[in-house]
XYZ file of C-alpha atoms in Angstrom:
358
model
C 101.288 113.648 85.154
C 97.660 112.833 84.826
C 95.180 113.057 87.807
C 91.238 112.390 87.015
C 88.948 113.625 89.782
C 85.151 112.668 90.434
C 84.817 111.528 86.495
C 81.403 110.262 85.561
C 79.659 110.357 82.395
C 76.550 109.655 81.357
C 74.968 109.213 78.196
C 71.199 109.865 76.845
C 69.869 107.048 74.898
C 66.588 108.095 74.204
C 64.645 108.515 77.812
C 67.025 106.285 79.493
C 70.218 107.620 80.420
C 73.052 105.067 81.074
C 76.433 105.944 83.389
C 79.467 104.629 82.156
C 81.546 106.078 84.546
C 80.689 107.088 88.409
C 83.177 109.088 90.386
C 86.341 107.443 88.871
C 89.596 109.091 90.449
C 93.007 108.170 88.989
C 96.522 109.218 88.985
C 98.949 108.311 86.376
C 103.027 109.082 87.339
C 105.594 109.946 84.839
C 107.141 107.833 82.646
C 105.001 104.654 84.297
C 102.929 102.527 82.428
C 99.382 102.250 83.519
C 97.271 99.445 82.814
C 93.060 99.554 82.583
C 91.273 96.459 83.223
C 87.757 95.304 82.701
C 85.089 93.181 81.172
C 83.719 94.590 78.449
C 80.689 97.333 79.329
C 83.242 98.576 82.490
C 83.774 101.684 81.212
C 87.382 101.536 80.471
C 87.808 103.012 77.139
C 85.427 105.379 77.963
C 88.029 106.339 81.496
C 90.776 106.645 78.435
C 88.950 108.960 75.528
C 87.977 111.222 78.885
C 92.220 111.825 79.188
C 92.196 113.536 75.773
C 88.714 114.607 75.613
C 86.976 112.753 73.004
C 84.976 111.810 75.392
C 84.016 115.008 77.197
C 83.001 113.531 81.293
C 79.476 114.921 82.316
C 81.635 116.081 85.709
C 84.843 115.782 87.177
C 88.036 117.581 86.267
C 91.032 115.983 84.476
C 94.346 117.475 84.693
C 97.860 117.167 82.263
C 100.567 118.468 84.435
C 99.302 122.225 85.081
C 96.761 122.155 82.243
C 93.103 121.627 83.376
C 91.630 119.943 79.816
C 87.864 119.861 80.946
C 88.106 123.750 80.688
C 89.953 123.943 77.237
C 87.790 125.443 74.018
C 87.847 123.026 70.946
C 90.951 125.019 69.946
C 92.753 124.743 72.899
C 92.169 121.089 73.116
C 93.150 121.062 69.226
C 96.191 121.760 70.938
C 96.643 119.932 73.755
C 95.997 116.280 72.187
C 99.376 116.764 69.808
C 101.535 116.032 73.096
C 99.063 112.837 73.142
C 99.056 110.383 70.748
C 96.707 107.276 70.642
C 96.484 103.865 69.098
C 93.540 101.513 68.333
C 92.560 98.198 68.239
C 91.585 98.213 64.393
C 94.768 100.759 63.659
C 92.844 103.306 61.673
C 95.415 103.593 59.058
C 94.454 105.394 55.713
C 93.779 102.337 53.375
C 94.610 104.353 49.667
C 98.439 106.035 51.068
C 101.688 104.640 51.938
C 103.559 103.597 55.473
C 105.473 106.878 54.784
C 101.885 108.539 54.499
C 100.139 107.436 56.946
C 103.092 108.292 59.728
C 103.759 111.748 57.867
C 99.620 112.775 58.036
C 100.154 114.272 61.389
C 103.259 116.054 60.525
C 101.100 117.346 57.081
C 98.220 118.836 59.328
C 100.634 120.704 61.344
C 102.095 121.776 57.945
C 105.652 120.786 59.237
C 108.442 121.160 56.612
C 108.688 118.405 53.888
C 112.556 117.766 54.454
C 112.077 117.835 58.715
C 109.010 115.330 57.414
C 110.792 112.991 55.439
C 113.416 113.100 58.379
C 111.188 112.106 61.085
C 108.961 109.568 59.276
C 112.667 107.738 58.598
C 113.580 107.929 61.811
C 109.789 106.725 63.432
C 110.083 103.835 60.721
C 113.440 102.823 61.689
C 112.178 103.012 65.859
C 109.467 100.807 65.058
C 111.738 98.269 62.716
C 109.448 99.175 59.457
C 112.286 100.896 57.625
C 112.026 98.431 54.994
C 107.749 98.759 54.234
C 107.621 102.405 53.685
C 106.498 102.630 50.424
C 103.868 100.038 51.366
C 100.073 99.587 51.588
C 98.268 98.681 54.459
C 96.941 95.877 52.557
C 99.794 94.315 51.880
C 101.001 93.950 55.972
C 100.701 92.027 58.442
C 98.440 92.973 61.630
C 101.544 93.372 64.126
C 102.805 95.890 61.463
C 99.986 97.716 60.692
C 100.160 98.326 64.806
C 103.827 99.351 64.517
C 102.671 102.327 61.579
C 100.100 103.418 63.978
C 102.469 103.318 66.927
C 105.055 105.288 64.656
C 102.327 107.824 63.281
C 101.143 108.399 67.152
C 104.624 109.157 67.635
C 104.651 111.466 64.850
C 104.258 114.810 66.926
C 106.306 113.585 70.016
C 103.478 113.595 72.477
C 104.279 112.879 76.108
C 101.468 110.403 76.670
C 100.413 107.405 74.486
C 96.957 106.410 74.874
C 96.565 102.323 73.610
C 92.617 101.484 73.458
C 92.895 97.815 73.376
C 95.798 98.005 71.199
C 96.738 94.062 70.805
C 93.561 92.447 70.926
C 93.284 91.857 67.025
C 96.784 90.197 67.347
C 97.799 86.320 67.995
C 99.857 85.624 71.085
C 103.467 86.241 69.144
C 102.745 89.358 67.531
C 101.265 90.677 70.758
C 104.612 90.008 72.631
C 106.156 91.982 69.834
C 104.165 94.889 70.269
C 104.519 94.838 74.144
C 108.100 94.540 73.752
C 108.099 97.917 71.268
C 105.995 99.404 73.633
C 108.172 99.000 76.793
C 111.277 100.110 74.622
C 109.592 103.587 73.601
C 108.502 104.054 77.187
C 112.585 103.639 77.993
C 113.661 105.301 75.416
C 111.236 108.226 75.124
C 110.640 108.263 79.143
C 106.836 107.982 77.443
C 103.618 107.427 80.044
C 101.577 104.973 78.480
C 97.979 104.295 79.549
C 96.033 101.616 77.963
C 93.325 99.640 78.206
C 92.809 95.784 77.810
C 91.064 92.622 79.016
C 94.042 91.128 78.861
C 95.756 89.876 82.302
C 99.134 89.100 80.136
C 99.363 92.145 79.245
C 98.900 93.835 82.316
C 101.266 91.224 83.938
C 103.843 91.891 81.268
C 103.963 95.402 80.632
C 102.356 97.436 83.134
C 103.437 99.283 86.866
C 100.345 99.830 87.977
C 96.750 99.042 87.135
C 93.221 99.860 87.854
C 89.965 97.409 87.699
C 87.200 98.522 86.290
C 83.605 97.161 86.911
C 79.950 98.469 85.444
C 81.780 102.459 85.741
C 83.741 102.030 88.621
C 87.397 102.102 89.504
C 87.070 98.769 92.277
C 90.706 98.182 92.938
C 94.113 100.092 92.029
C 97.283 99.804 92.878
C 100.813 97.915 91.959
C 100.557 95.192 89.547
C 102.575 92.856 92.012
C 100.340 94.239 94.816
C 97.241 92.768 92.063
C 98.548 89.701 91.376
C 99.861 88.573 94.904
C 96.690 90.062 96.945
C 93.849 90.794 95.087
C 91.275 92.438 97.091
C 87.794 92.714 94.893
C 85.751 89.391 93.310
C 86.688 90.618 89.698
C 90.428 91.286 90.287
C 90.547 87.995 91.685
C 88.511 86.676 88.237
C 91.370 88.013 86.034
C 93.924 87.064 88.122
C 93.096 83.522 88.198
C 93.033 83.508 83.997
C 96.915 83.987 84.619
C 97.346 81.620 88.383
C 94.910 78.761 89.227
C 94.773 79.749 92.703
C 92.355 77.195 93.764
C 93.301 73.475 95.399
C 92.206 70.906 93.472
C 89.456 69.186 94.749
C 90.833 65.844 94.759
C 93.503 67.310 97.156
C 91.502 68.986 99.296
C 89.323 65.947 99.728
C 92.567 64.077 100.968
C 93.847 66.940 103.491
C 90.057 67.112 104.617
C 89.996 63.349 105.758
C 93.610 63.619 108.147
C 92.752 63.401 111.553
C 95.518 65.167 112.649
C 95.152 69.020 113.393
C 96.210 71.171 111.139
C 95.857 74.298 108.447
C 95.321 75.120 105.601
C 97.011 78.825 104.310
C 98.248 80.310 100.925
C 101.937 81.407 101.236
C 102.753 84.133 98.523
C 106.143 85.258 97.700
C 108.007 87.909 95.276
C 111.201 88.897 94.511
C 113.867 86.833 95.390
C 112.611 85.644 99.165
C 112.563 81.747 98.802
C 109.656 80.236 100.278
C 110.575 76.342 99.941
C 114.035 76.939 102.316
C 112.129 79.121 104.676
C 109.170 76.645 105.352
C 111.790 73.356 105.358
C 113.300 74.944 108.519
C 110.228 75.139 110.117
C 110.186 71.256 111.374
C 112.884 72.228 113.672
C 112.284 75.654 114.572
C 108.780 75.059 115.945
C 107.608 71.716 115.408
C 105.592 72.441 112.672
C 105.093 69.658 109.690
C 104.736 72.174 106.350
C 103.387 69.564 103.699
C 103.516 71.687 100.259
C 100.195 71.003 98.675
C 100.609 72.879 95.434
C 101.861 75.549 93.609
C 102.034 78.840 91.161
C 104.867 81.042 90.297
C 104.891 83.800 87.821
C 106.749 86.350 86.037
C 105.519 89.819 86.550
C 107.299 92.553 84.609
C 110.693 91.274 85.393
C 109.477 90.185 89.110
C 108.701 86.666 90.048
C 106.289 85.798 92.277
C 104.131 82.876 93.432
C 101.743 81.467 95.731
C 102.202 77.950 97.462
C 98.868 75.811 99.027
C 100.519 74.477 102.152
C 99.263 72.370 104.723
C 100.574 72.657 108.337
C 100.268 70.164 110.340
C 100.352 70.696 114.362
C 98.732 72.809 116.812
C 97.031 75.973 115.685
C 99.105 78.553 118.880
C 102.221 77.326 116.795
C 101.297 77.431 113.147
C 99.843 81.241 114.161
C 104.016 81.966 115.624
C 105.135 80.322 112.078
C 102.787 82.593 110.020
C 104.384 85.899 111.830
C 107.829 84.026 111.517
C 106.878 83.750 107.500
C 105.822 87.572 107.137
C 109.149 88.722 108.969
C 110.646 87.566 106.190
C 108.435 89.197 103.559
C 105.809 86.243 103.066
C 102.280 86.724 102.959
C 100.096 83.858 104.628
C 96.425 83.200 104.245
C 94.524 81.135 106.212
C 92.144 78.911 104.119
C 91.061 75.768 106.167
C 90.835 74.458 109.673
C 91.770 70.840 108.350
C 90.759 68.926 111.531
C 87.050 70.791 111.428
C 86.955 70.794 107.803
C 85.900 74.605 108.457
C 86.749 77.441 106.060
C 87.698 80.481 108.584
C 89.580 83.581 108.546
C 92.867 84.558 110.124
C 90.662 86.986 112.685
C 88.333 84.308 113.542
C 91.619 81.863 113.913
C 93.423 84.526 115.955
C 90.453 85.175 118.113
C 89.360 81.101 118.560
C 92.825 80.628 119.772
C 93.329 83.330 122.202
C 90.491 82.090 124.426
């Protein structure tokens, strides 16, 4: 649907010239929601205004379907951006004209019939449940529904993608679930693609089907949302993920499991979907005399997917625990070595695997 290639752009501020993107390469699907995540300065709302061109990229091509819109003419891209609508963190609605007017301007500057006007602004009020507030005045709503009349006025021309430039961070915690909620229903409903952009990790973990991290220009990390939350692979991703799981073991407890002077270690046992980690590792005493001593815990809900990450000390010789952790990913766990308890040694499953084998 929409496939960025080699985007950078770079902007002259006096004699300095500053890149806010470098060589950024995405690819939005159909019908998915995408998710952009950064600190602020990333470049991530820059990456979004270069979809529809109001941000023109320095180089790089970005393509809708078939249509190549880095090589469109002002009127051609005149064109283009009424199959893609956009909404804003500060709304942008027109302060002196009505709910109805403010989701009928679109329809007014493609000078669309006043009846087929008055039919579609009903029927955009009624999607986004504003039926009720159409002959009000900005002024006199609330900041979830002043969203809602710019989600029903980017609706207005029936684009195919919906742009959302930190669309919900002006909004308290309720009234941001309520937006994310309308959001996913139009994507359902409309088979929409929605790309937007936000510091927000809840959103991302409520909302979105894949994501991309963004850091001073750069795409770092992309993938599956569940991929991002269960194995982050860059410092930063790891930064927003833990605003959402505390993946780290209290010290107090670490202290404790430090001090056993039995052999042992340490590993992080993620999980997601259904597979049930607790059952799995209480069979282990058993199955290969292997004491799993559940150390702490996380579990989350990830756009309708739960998933979770468990601290777990094993206790017993380190040629076993290895067979349990290959037992554990048979069954679709992921295992991360964290500690060799007895040396009090931080070491990686390679270094583990190779100590071992000698």
């Amino acid at each position: 649907m929409i496939v960025m290639k080699n985007i950078s752009k770079i902007y002259s501020r006096g004699d300095k010239k500053v890149e806010a993107l470098r060589s950024a390469n995405l690819t939005v699907n159909q019908g998915e929601i995408f998710g952009i995540v950064g600190y602020s300065g990333a470049g991530k709302s820059t990456l979004l205004r270069c979809i529809n061109m109001l941000e023109r990229p320095t180089t790089g091509i970005v393509k809708i379907r078939d249509m190549e819109m880095t090589s469109l003419n002002d009127t051609q891209l005149q064109q283009a951006r009424r199959k893609i609508g956009m909404i804003f963190q500060h709304f942008n609605l027109l302060s002196s004209s009505t709910v109805f007017m403010n989701v009928a301007a679109p329809l007014r500057l493609t000078n669309t019939p006043k009846k087929e006007i008055e039919k579609k602004v009903s029927e955009l009020l009624n999607l986004v449940g504003l039926s009720e507030q159409a002959s009000a005045y900005p002024s006199q709503l609330s900041g979830g529904q002043k969203q809602r009349v710019g989600i029903a006025r980017s609706l207005a021309n029936e684009p195919e993608i919906l742009l959302c430039d930190e669309a919900t961070s002006a909004l308290d915690p309720e009234t941001t679930d309520s937006i994310l909620e309308l959001l996913m229903a139009i994507n359902r409903q409309l088979n929409l693609t929605i790309v937007l952009v936000t510091h927000e990790m809840n959103v991302i973990k409520k909302i979105c089907d894949r994501v991309a991290v963004m850091e001073k220009g750069l795409i770092i990390e992309q993938g599956h949302v569940i991929d991002l939350f269960t194995r982050p692979q860059t410092p930063t991703a790891k930064k927003f993920i833990s605003t959402i799981i505390d993946t780290q073991l209290p010290d107090k407890i670490l202290e404790i499991v430090k001090n056993q002077s039995i052999p042992g270690l340490l590993a992080r046992v993620g999980f997601v979907g259904d597979v049930g980690a607790a059952p799995l590792l209480a069979n282990l005493s058993s199955q290969f005399h292997i004491q799993p001593n559940i150390l702490y815990g996380n579990i989350i809900e990830v756009k309708n997917t739960i998933c979770g990450s468990l601290i777990v000390n094993f206790i017993g010789q380190h040629d076993k625990i290895l067979k349990v952790i290959r037992h554990l990913e048979k069954y679709g766990l992921q295992a991360e070595i964290l500690l060799d308890v007895k040396q009090s040694e931080v070491i990686t499953e390679k270094s583990f695997v190779e100590r071992i084998s000698v």
